[in-house]
Amino acid sequence: MIEVKGLSHSFRVGKKGKETEVPVLKELSLKAKDGEIVSIVGRSGSGKSTLLHILAGFLQPDTGRVLVDGTDLTAMNEAQRAAFRLERFGFVFQNFQLMPGLTAFENIELPLTLKGVPAPERKRKVEELMESTGLAAIRGHYPNELSGGQQQRVGIARALITEPPVIFADEPTGSLDSETEQDILNLILSLNRKYGITFVIITHDDEVAAIANRQYRMHDGELTEGGLRHVV
Amino acid sequence: MSFKDQIAFVRQHIRRNRLRVFMTVLAATMGTAFLIVLASVGFGLQKTIKDDILSNQMVTQIEVYSEDMTDAKTDAMKKIGHVETVVHRKQLVPMALGELEGHTGSMNTYFTDFKDEQASGFKLAEGRFPEKPGEVIVGSQFAEQLIDESKELEEGEELATYEGKVIGQTFTFSFEGRNDENASAAWPFTIVGVKEAPGKDWAFDGYLYLDESFMEEMESAYAAASKDRSEEEDMPFTNSQVNVYADDLANVKSITQALKDDGYAVYSVSEEIEQIDVFFLALKAGLIFVGTIAILIASIGIFNTMTMAVTERTREIGVMKALGAGPKLIQRLFLMESAWIGLVGTVIAVVISYGVSFAANAVLPIIVDAALGGETGDSFEVTFSVIPWQLVLIASAISLTVAMISGWRPARKATKTDVIGALRHEL
C-alpha cells in the first residue's frame, strides 16, 4: 500500500540570488491500496508529474512522507531509493524511454540485468513475458523499428519483468492514437486483474483516468479524491 | 548488475561510437608508446655503457691493493663469504729477458697458482695448463715482443718479430741482478699453453705466466746476482696483484665492503656500475617525465570522449537510474569505459614500442656506421633502445592511472544526472 501524508514541494525559479519559490504541491495526502488502479488526473502544470516523481523517489519533497508498505521513501538516500525502485517499482513513460541501442528483448531484459539475475533465467523470463504480451515477433527489433503502440507494449513489459507490486505510468497513452490507446488501457486492466499489480497512472485524459478504481484530481498543487469505482 | 553484464554493457556502448573511441585509443596509444620508446633510449644507452665496462673485466672480479700482501692474507680472503676464489699474482720486478731462436725480448712475468687461475676463469686459446716443472703459459701476443736484434733495419722497415708458432717451443729465461749484471742462472721453459686473447683489441697481453713454485728458486738467484746492490736501490722481487672473485654478481658488494673493512684498497666494476646506474636512473626518470606529458595530452582526448559520452547518453543514464541503477553502478560503467580505452591503448602501445625498439636497434647502427664512413668497425655495438618489463609496468601504470583520472570527472557527472531532467532530454 502507498500512503502519502502532508506532502508539499516548491520549485525555486529565477536568476541566482533572485530566486522566487513557486509552490507545486500543497499538503497532499493520497492512498493507493494493493491491487488498485489509481489515477491522478489534472491539467498541464497542475503538479501531477512532480507528485509522480516524488512517489517514485526521483525527487525529495520539502515536507511530508511517502510510505510504501510502511517503508518511508523520503527517509532514504539516493542509492537506497534506486535499490528500492529496482525491487518494488515498475515504470511506464509517455515517451516509452526505451534504450535506442538495445533490442526489444534487451530493453525488457534491462531491469533483470540491473538486478543481477543470471542470463539463462533472464532469457527464460523475458521470452515467457514477450510470448504472453504478444511481443515475440519483434524480439530482435530496435525501438526505431517499432510503432508507438509496440514501443509502449515493450515499455510495459519492461516494467512488468521484475514482477513489481507497483507500476507508475506517466501519461502511458500520451503519444498514441485512440485505437492504440485503448489497446494499452486494456493491457493495463488485464495485468491488474491477472497479477494484482497496483497501477498509479498520471494523465490529463479523463478517459484514461476512468479505468481507475480510485481517482484523484489535481488542481494547482492540491489533490481531491474524485471517486471510487468498484470493478465488478 | 554482474561484472560480466557490466563489461557487455560497456562493449555495447563502445561499438556504437567506434570511430570516436578508436581515435581516443589512438591518442592513448601514441602517448604511451612515446613514453616507452623515449625511456627505452635511456635503458639502451645504460646497457651499452654497462656492457662496454663488463666486457673489459669480469663482473665478479674485485681488485685488491695492499703494500704488504702475503699468502696468509689472501688465504684469509678466501674465507670471506661468497668468495669463489682468490688469485694472487706476483709480478716480477727485475727486468727479465727471454730468448727464442735468436729472438730476444723483455719478459713481463707473473708467478701464479694455475689452480686458482682456472677457478677464476683463466682460459687458454690453445694448449694446456703446465703439468711438469719447466712448463709455462704465455699471453696471446707473447711472440710479438721477441725481436731479432741481429738484423739491421733498413729505413722504414719494421722490427723483425718472432713469426713462428710458440706452442711447444723452448726458450731461455733470465733476469738482471740489481748491479746490472746478468743473473748467473738461466732457465729453459717450454711453452705448453697460450692464454685466450683479451676481449678488447687494444689490450696487450705479452705476459709470461709461471707457476709460483719457481719463485723461491728465482728469488735466491736474484739475491745472489744482486749481492752488491745498495740499500737505496733495494726493491722487492715481486709486486702483488690480488683479484678476489665472487660467486655471484649480487655478492660483489658485500665482499667489497668486507675487504674495505679489513683495510684494503678495493676496486670492483660494481662500484663503477653503481655510479652509472645512479646517473641513468636520473636520466630515465627525466625521460619518463617527458613521456608522461605525452600521455597527459592524450588524456585530454579521453576526457573529451567520456564527457561527450555522458552528454550523449544523458537520457539513457536517466532511464537506468529511473529503473533502479544506483549512482555507484553508473559511475563504474563510465570508469570502465575510460579504463578500457587506457588498457587497449596501453597494450597496443607496448606492442608498437617493442617493434620500434627492435627496428631502431637493427637500423640505427647501420645508419650511424654509414654516416661515419664505415669506420666504426666490428666492435661497434650500440644498443639504442631496451624495453625491460619494469618500463612496461611503469608506463602501463601511468597510462591506466591517467585514463582513469580522465574518466573520473565525466563519470561523476553521470552519477549526478538528474533523472527527471534526463527523461525530458530529447523530448
XYZ file of N, CA and C in Angstrom, chain A residues 110-223:
342
model
N 16.542 -5.441 -19.391
C 17.400 -4.499 -18.661
C 17.192 -4.476 -17.135
N 15.958 -4.372 -16.629
C 15.805 -4.349 -15.164
C 16.336 -5.630 -14.490
N 16.171 -6.767 -15.180
C 16.708 -8.026 -14.615
C 18.231 -8.008 -14.607
N 18.822 -7.431 -15.687
C 20.289 -7.305 -15.749
C 20.779 -6.436 -14.597
N 20.064 -5.326 -14.368
C 20.455 -4.428 -13.268
C 20.348 -5.137 -11.915
N 19.372 -6.042 -11.816
C 19.195 -6.771 -10.547
C 20.235 -7.872 -10.355
N 20.954 -8.192 -11.437
C 21.982 -9.235 -11.340
C 21.427 -10.632 -11.510
N 20.271 -10.752 -12.167
C 19.685 -12.081 -12.415
C 20.545 -12.791 -13.469
N 20.873 -14.080 -13.260
C 21.722 -14.794 -14.233
C 21.087 -14.848 -15.627
N 21.942 -14.838 -16.646
C 21.487 -14.744 -18.040
C 20.463 -15.806 -18.451
N 20.656 -17.089 -18.112
C 19.667 -18.086 -18.568
C 18.262 -17.817 -17.987
N 18.241 -17.388 -16.711
C 16.948 -17.097 -16.075
C 16.301 -15.861 -16.718
N 17.131 -14.887 -17.036
C 16.638 -13.671 -17.702
C 15.997 -14.040 -19.025
N 16.709 -14.881 -19.777
C 16.246 -15.268 -21.119
C 14.880 -15.947 -21.011
N 14.770 -16.861 -20.063
C 13.517 -17.608 -19.891
C 12.372 -16.668 -19.545
N 12.619 -15.784 -18.568
C 11.557 -14.874 -18.115
C 11.106 -13.923 -19.218
N 12.085 -13.344 -19.922
C 11.755 -12.365 -20.979
C 10.981 -13.060 -22.096
N 11.430 -14.256 -22.477
C 10.743 -14.977 -23.553
C 9.299 -15.291 -23.164
N 9.091 -15.707 -21.919
C 7.733 -16.005 -21.435
C 6.845 -14.768 -21.507
N 7.400 -13.650 -21.014
C 6.618 -12.410 -20.975
C 6.322 -11.884 -22.378
N 7.301 -11.971 -23.258
C 7.098 -11.491 -24.634
C 6.029 -12.325 -25.328
N 6.048 -13.603 -25.004
C 5.044 -14.502 -25.572
C 3.654 -14.098 -25.090
N 3.523 -13.890 -23.772
C 2.202 -13.605 -23.198
C 1.688 -12.203 -23.528
N 2.601 -11.284 -23.876
C 2.148 -9.930 -24.224
C 2.152 -9.697 -25.732
N 2.340 -10.762 -26.491
C 2.258 -10.673 -27.955
C 3.426 -9.928 -28.581
N 4.606 -9.992 -27.944
C 5.759 -9.260 -28.470
C 6.822 -10.175 -29.083
N 6.538 -11.489 -29.107
C 7.545 -12.467 -29.541
C 8.076 -12.162 -30.944
N 7.199 -11.650 -31.801
C 7.592 -11.427 -33.199
C 8.599 -10.285 -33.352
N 8.670 -9.396 -32.343
C 9.544 -8.222 -32.514
C 10.752 -8.269 -31.576
N 11.113 -9.443 -31.116
C 12.153 -9.533 -30.082
C 13.493 -8.947 -30.505
N 13.825 -9.060 -31.777
C 15.128 -8.566 -32.238
C 15.084 -7.160 -32.801
N 13.890 -6.519 -32.695
C 13.769 -5.189 -33.299
C 14.271 -4.107 -32.352
N 14.873 -3.079 -32.962
C 15.303 -1.926 -32.174
C 14.138 -0.949 -32.061
N 14.123 -0.080 -31.028
C 12.979 0.820 -30.819
C 12.584 1.621 -32.057
N 13.597 2.075 -32.835
C 13.243 2.889 -34.012
C 12.608 2.066 -35.125
N 12.542 0.746 -34.928
C 11.889 -0.114 -35.925
C 10.471 -0.504 -35.486
N 10.031 0.073 -34.365
C 8.724 -0.301 -33.813
C 7.735 0.864 -33.875
N 6.439 0.526 -33.926
C 5.399 1.566 -33.887
C 5.261 2.056 -32.447
N 4.552 3.183 -32.268
C 4.356 3.733 -30.928
C 3.703 2.727 -29.993
N 2.679 2.021 -30.505
C 1.967 1.035 -29.685
C 2.883 -0.105 -29.272
N 3.718 -0.538 -30.247
C 4.648 -1.648 -29.942
C 5.687 -1.206 -28.912
N 6.158 0.037 -29.095
C 7.164 0.548 -28.147
C 6.584 0.611 -26.731
N 5.308 1.038 -26.655
C 4.725 1.147 -25.315
C 4.481 -0.241 -24.710
N 4.152 -1.203 -25.571
C 3.997 -2.579 -25.070
C 5.329 -3.091 -24.530
N 6.418 -2.762 -25.257
C 7.758 -3.152 -24.774
C 8.030 -2.452 -23.443
N 7.626 -1.149 -23.367
C 7.821 -0.382 -22.133
C 7.067 -0.996 -20.963
N 5.841 -1.455 -21.233
C 5.033 -2.079 -20.169
C 5.650 -3.425 -19.778
N 6.128 -4.181 -20.790
C 6.766 -5.473 -20.489
C 8.010 -5.253 -19.636
N 8.762 -4.186 -19.946
C 9.961 -3.872 -19.157
C 9.592 -3.569 -17.705
N 8.449 -2.857 -17.530
C 8.004 -2.530 -16.173
C 7.558 -3.786 -15.421
N 7.019 -4.752 -16.189
C 6.467 -5.968 -15.572
C 7.506 -7.018 -15.219
N 8.643 -6.983 -15.930
C 9.569 -8.130 -15.916
C 10.079 -8.500 -14.524
N 10.187 -7.497 -13.650
C 10.695 -7.805 -12.297
C 9.547 -8.170 -11.337
N 8.337 -8.255 -11.908
C 7.142 -8.568 -11.114
C 7.000 -7.625 -9.921
N 6.984 -6.309 -10.186
C 6.904 -5.368 -9.066
C 5.475 -5.264 -8.551
N 5.287 -4.950 -7.274
C 3.920 -4.781 -6.763
C 3.274 -3.475 -7.233
N 4.119 -2.501 -7.645
C 3.584 -1.188 -8.068
C 4.183 -0.788 -9.409
N 3.297 -0.319 -10.321
C 3.812 0.265 -11.573
C 3.295 1.693 -11.680
N 4.239 2.624 -11.910
C 3.870 4.026 -12.140
C 3.817 4.258 -13.641
N 2.713 4.841 -14.084
C 2.577 5.116 -15.515
C 2.342 6.606 -15.699
N 3.303 7.247 -16.398
C 3.219 8.689 -16.622
C 2.708 8.935 -18.036
N 1.454 9.341 -18.136
C 0.795 9.557 -19.441
C 1.080 8.373 -20.377
N 0.657 7.182 -19.999
C 1.057 5.992 -20.778
C 0.513 5.975 -22.198
N -0.526 6.748 -22.437
C -1.096 6.728 -23.793
C -0.944 8.087 -24.464
N -0.156 8.951 -23.859
C 0.001 10.333 -24.339
C 0.527 10.446 -25.750
N 1.315 9.444 -26.185
C 1.911 9.533 -27.519
C 1.244 8.579 -28.506
N 0.044 8.111 -28.168
C -0.572 7.073 -29.008
C -1.895 7.542 -29.598
N -2.274 6.933 -30.711
C -3.586 7.238 -31.298
C -4.672 6.551 -30.469
N -5.928 6.922 -30.722
C -7.011 6.470 -29.838
C -7.200 4.952 -29.847
N -6.957 4.328 -31.016
C -7.135 2.880 -31.090
C -6.056 2.149 -30.275
N -4.831 2.620 -30.452
C -3.718 2.011 -29.707
C -3.871 2.304 -28.225
N -4.402 3.515 -27.937
C -4.622 3.890 -26.539
C -5.518 2.869 -25.857
N -6.558 2.472 -26.554
C -7.495 1.511 -25.973
C -6.823 0.160 -25.731
N -5.975 -0.231 -26.688
C -5.226 -1.489 -26.536
C -4.377 -1.468 -25.267
N -3.667 -0.349 -25.086
C -2.756 -0.228 -23.931
C -3.558 -0.229 -22.629
N -4.694 0.491 -22.633
C -5.516 0.537 -21.413
C -6.051 -0.853 -21.076
N -6.457 -1.577 -22.123
C -6.934 -2.953 -21.903
C -5.822 -3.831 -21.331
N -4.621 -3.607 -21.846
C -3.484 -4.385 -21.355
C -3.244 -4.091 -19.871
N -3.316 -2.790 -19.516
C -3.115 -2.405 -18.110
C -4.186 -3.058 -17.229
N -5.407 -2.991 -17.689
C -6.515 -3.584 -16.920
C -6.325 -5.093 -16.738
N -5.937 -5.752 -17.833
C -5.799 -7.209 -17.736
C -4.637 -7.597 -16.811
N -3.543 -6.824 -16.866
C -2.393 -7.114 -15.990
C -2.755 -6.883 -14.529
N -3.556 -5.824 -14.322
C -4.003 -5.509 -12.963
C -4.848 -6.646 -12.401
N -5.704 -7.177 -13.261
C -6.584 -8.258 -12.798
C -5.812 -9.558 -12.622
N -4.936 -9.827 -13.628
C -4.221 -11.103 -13.631
C -3.193 -11.202 -12.504
N -2.412 -10.115 -12.312
C -1.300 -10.191 -11.347
C -1.555 -9.382 -10.070
N -2.612 -8.628 -10.019
C -2.914 -7.820 -8.843
C -1.934 -6.684 -8.624
N -1.345 -6.207 -9.730
C -0.354 -5.115 -9.619
C -1.079 -3.793 -9.382
N -0.530 -2.987 -8.475
C -1.062 -1.645 -8.237
C -0.541 -0.721 -9.335
N -1.441 -0.025 -10.004
C -1.037 0.950 -11.024
C -1.320 2.355 -10.519
N -0.340 3.239 -10.625
C -0.578 4.664 -10.355
C -0.395 5.362 -11.693
N -1.530 5.860 -12.240
C -1.484 6.441 -13.585
C -1.645 7.954 -13.497
N -0.714 8.653 -14.125
C -0.786 10.114 -14.212
C -1.307 10.441 -15.608
N -2.334 11.212 -15.692
C -2.878 11.532 -17.021
C -3.624 12.864 -17.014
N -3.773 13.407 -18.216
C -4.605 14.606 -18.329
C -5.937 14.232 -18.981
N -6.031 12.954 -19.326
C -7.161 12.469 -20.116
C -8.178 11.762 -19.209
N -9.409 12.295 -19.162
C -10.441 11.715 -18.286
C -10.778 10.281 -18.678
N -10.677 9.989 -19.972
C -11.000 8.625 -20.422
C -10.005 7.614 -19.873
N -8.757 8.026 -19.851
C -7.718 7.149 -19.288
C -7.949 7.007 -17.797
N -8.256 8.149 -17.157
C -8.453 8.151 -15.707
C -9.629 7.270 -15.311
N -10.537 7.111 -16.252
C -11.764 6.381 -15.935
C -11.549 4.895 -15.653
N -10.395 4.346 -16.070
C -10.175 2.905 -15.823
C -9.769 2.648 -14.369
N -9.521 3.739 -13.614
C -9.004 3.576 -12.250
C -10.088 3.205 -11.268
N -9.706 2.469 -10.206
C -10.618 2.184 -9.108
C -10.787 3.426 -8.253
N -9.639 4.139 -8.126
C -9.644 5.335 -7.279
C -9.096 6.493 -8.113
N -9.850 7.571 -8.140
C -9.431 8.706 -8.969
C -9.159 9.934 -8.111
N -8.038 10.550 -8.439
C -7.710 11.825 -7.784
C -7.657 12.900 -8.852
N -8.046 14.082 -8.457
C -7.976 15.210 -9.384
C -7.005 16.227 -8.816
N -6.115 16.678 -9.653
C -5.074 17.599 -9.216
C -5.355 18.965 -9.800
N -5.317 19.986 -8.948
C -5.550 21.334 -9.445
C -4.713 22.307 -8.622
N -3.820 22.985 -9.301
C -2.933 23.971 -8.649
C -2.255 23.416 -7.394
N -1.766 22.212 -7.526
C -1.000 21.631 -6.417
C -1.833 21.041 -5.314
N -3.141 21.030 -5.530
C -3.993 20.442 -4.490
C -4.701 19.229 -5.066
N -4.919 18.238 -4.200
C -5.456 16.958 -4.666
C -6.818 16.703 -4.025
